[in-house]
Short mmCIF file of C-alpha atoms in Angstrom, two decimals:
data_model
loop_
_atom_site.label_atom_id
_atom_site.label_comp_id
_atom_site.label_asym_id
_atom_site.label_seq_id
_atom_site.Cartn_x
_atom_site.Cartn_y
_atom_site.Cartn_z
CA UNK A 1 27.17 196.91 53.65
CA UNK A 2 25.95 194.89 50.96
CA UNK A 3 28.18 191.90 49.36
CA UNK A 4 28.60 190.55 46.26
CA UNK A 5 29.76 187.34 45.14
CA UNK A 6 31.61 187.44 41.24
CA UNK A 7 31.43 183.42 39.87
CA UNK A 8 34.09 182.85 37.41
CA UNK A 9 33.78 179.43 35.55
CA UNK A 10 36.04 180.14 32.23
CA UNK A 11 39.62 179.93 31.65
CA UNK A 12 41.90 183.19 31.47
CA UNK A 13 43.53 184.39 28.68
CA UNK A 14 41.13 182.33 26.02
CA UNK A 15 38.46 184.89 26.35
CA UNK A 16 38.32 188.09 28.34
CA UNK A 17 35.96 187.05 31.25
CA UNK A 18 38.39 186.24 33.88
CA UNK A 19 39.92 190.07 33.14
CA UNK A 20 36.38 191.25 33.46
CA UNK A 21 35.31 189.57 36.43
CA UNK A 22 38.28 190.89 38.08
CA UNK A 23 38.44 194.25 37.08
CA UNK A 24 34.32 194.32 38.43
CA UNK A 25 35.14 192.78 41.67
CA UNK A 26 38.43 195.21 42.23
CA UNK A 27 35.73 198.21 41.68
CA UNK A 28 33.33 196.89 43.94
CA UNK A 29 35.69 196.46 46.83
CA UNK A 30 35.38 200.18 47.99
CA UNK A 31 31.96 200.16 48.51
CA UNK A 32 30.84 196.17 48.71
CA UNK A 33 31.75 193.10 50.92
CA UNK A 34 33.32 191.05 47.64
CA UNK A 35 34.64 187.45 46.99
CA UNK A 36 35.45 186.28 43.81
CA UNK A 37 34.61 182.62 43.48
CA UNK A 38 36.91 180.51 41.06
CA UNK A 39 34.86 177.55 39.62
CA UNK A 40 35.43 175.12 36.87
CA UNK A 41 37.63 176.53 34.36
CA UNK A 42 38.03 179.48 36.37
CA UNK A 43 40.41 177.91 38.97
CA UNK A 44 43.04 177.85 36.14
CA UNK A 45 43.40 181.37 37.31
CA UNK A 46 44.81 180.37 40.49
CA UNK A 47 47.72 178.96 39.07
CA UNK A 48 51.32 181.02 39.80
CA UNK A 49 53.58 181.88 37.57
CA UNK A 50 51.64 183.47 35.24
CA UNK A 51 53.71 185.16 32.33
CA UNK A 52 51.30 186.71 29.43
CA UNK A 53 54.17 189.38 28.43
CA UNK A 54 54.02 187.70 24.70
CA UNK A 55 50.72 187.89 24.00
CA UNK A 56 50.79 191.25 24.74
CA UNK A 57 47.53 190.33 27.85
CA UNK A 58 47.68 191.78 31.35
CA UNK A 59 49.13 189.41 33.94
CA UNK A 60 45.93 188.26 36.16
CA UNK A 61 47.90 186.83 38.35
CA UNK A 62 49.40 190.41 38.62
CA UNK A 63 46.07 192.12 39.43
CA UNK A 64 45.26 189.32 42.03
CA UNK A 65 48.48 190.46 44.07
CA UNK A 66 47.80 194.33 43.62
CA UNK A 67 44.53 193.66 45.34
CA UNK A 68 45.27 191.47 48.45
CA UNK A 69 42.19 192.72 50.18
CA UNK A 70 40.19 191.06 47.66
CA UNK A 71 38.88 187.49 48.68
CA UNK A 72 39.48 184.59 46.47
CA UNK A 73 37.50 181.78 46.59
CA UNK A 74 38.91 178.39 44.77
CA UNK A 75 36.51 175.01 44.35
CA UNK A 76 38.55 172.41 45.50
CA UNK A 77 36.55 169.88 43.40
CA UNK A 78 37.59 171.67 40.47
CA UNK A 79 41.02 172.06 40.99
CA UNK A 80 41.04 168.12 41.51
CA UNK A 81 39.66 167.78 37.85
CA UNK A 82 41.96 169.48 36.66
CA UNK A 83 45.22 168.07 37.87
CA UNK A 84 46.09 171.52 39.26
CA UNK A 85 46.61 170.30 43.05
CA UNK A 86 50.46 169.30 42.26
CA UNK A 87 50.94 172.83 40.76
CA UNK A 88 52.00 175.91 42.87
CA UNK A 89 49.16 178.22 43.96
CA UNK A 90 48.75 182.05 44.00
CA UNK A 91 49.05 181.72 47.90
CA UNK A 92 46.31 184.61 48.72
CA UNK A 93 43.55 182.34 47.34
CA UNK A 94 41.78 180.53 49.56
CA UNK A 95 40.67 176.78 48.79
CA UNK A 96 37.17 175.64 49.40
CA UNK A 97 35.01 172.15 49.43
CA UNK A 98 31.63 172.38 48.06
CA UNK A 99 29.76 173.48 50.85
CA UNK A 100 32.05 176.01 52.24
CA UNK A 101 31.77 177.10 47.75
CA UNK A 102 27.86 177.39 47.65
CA UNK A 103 27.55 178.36 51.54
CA UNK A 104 29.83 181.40 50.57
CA UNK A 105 27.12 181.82 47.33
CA UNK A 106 24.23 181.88 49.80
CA UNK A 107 25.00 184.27 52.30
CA UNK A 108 26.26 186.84 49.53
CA UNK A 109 23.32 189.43 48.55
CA UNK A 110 23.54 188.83 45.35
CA UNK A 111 25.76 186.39 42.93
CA UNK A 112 27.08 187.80 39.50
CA UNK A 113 28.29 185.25 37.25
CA UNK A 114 30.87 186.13 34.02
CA UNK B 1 60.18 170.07 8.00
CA UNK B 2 57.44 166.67 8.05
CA UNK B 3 57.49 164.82 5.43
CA UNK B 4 54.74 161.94 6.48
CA UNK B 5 50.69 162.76 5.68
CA UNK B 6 48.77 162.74 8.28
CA UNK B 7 45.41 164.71 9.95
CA UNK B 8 46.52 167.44 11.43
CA UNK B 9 44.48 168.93 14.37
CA UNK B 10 44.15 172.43 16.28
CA UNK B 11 42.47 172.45 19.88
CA UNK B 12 42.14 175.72 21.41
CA UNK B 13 39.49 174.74 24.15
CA UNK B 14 40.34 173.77 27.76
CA UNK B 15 40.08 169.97 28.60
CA UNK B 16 35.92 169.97 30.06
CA UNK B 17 34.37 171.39 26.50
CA UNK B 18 32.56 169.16 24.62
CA UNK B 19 34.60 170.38 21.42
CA UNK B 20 37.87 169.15 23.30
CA UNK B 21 36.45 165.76 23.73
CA UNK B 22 35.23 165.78 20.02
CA UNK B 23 38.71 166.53 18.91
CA UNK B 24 40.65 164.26 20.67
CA UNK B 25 38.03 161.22 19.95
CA UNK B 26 38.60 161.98 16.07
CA UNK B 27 42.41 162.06 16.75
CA UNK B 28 42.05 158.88 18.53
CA UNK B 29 40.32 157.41 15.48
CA UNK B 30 42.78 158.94 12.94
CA UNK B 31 45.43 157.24 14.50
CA UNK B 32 47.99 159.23 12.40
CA UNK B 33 47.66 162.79 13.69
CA UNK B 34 49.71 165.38 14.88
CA UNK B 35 47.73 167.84 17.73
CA UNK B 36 48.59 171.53 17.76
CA UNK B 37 47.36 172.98 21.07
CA UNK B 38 47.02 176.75 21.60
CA UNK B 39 45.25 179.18 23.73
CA UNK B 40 43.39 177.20 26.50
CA UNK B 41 44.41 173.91 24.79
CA UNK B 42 47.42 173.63 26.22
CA UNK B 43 45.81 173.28 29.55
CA UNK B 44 45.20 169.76 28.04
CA UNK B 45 49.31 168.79 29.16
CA UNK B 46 48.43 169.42 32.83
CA UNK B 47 46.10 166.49 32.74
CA UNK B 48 49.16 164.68 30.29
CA UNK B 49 47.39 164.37 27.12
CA UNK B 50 50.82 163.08 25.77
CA UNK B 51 50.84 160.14 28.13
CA UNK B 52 47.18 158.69 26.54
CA UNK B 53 47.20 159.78 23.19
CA UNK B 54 48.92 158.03 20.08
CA UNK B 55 49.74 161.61 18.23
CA UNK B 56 52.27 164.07 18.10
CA UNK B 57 51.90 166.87 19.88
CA UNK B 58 53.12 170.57 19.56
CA UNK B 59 52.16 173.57 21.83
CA UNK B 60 52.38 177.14 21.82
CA UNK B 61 54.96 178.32 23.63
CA UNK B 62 53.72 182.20 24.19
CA UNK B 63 50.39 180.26 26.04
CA UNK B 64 52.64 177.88 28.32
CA UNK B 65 54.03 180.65 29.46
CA UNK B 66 50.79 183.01 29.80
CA UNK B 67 49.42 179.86 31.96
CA UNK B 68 52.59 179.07 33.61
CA UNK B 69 52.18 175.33 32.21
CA UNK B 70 55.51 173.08 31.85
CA UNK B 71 55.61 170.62 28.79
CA UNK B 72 56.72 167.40 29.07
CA UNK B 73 59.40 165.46 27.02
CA UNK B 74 56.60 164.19 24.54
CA UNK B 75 55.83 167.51 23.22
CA UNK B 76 57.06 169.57 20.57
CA UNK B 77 57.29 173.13 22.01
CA UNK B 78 57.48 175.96 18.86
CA UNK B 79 59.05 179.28 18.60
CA UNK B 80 56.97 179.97 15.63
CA UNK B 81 53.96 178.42 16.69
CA UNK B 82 51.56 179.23 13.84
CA UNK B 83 54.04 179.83 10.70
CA UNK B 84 54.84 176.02 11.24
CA UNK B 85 51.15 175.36 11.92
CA UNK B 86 50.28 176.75 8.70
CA UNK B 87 53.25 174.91 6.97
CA UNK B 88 52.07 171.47 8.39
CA UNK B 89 48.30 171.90 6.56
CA UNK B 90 49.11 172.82 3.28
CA UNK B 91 52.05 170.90 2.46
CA UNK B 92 51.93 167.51 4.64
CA UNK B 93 48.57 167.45 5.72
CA UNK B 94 45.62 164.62 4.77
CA UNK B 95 42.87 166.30 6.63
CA UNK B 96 42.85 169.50 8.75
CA UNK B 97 40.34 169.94 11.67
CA UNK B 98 40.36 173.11 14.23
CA UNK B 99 38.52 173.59 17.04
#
């Protein structure tokens, strides 16, 4: 089986990349071995809590529950940047130092950055 | 609703882009600036903007909530985000920068 590993480095809800990377990774999981790596800006999307009701955006938080089988990968370094260690987590996301980060990059067949 | 003149900013990008760091330098330098943060500038109040900056500051409150992010005491939280955005530039504004 081949596996595929989706980088997201940009913030949700400013643009629409973090929807697209996720709805890309959810369609891959059927047929692909898929993590979805959260990187810079992207780990803002790990954050719980989410509520996007008002702006009228789908909850991303949301789709990251309906699809527990999907693995999340979060870069610890960047979550430390950001201040975000003190703030509740979405708790199916799984936290990762550099290495572990680019080792899971490496052995992926290919990487697909949004 | 304000009555003082002052430079009134709007940051929309999240705290590593170069245009955040532009804006905040030139509301560092105004010294008499109020900063509106929206969309993924109110990420900025995780790392407590409010704390190390001299202006007041007003957020969104539909993109708190969208990024489950808690303001603190120093900021203005608005119902009507942009009508009192708009207000603030054309009747007590000095200079009006958005980024």
């Amino acid at each position: 089986m081949k596996s595929v590993f989706y980088l997201l480095d940009t913030a949700p809800y400013g643009s629409e990349k973090a929807f697209g990377a996720l709805n890309a990774a959810a369609v891959s999981l059927c047929e692909m071995d898929v993590t979805l790596g959260l990187y810079r800006d992207g780990v803002y999307l790990a954050v719980a809590g989410q509520d996007s009701r008002k702006l009228g955006l789908p909850n991303l938080a949301d789709i990251l529950y309906a699809y527990g089988e999907l693995r999340v990968l979060v870069h610890e370094p960047s979550l430390m940047e950001r201040h975000l260690f003190g703030e509740i987590l979405i708790e199916t996301l799984e936290l990762a130092d550099e290495e572990e980060f680019f080792e899971a990059m490496e052995s992926s067949d290919c990487v697909i950055s949004f | 609703m304000k009555q003082e003149k002052l430079d009134v900013f709007l940051l929309t990008k999240p705290p590593f882009s170069s245009r955040s760091e532009l804006c905040l330098k030139l509301a560092a330098r105004s010294g008499k600036a109020r900063l509106y943060l929206a969309g993924d500038g109110v990420y900025h109040l995780l790392g407590g903007v409010e704390e190390f900056s001299k202006c007041e500051i007003y957020a969104c409150k539909e993109d708190l909530e969208a990024r489950a992010i808690k303001a603190g005491k120093k900021v203005t939280v608005l119902d009507n985000f942009y009508s009192d955005f708009i207000e603030d530039i054309m009747e007590h504004c000095r200079h009006e920068y958005t980024y």
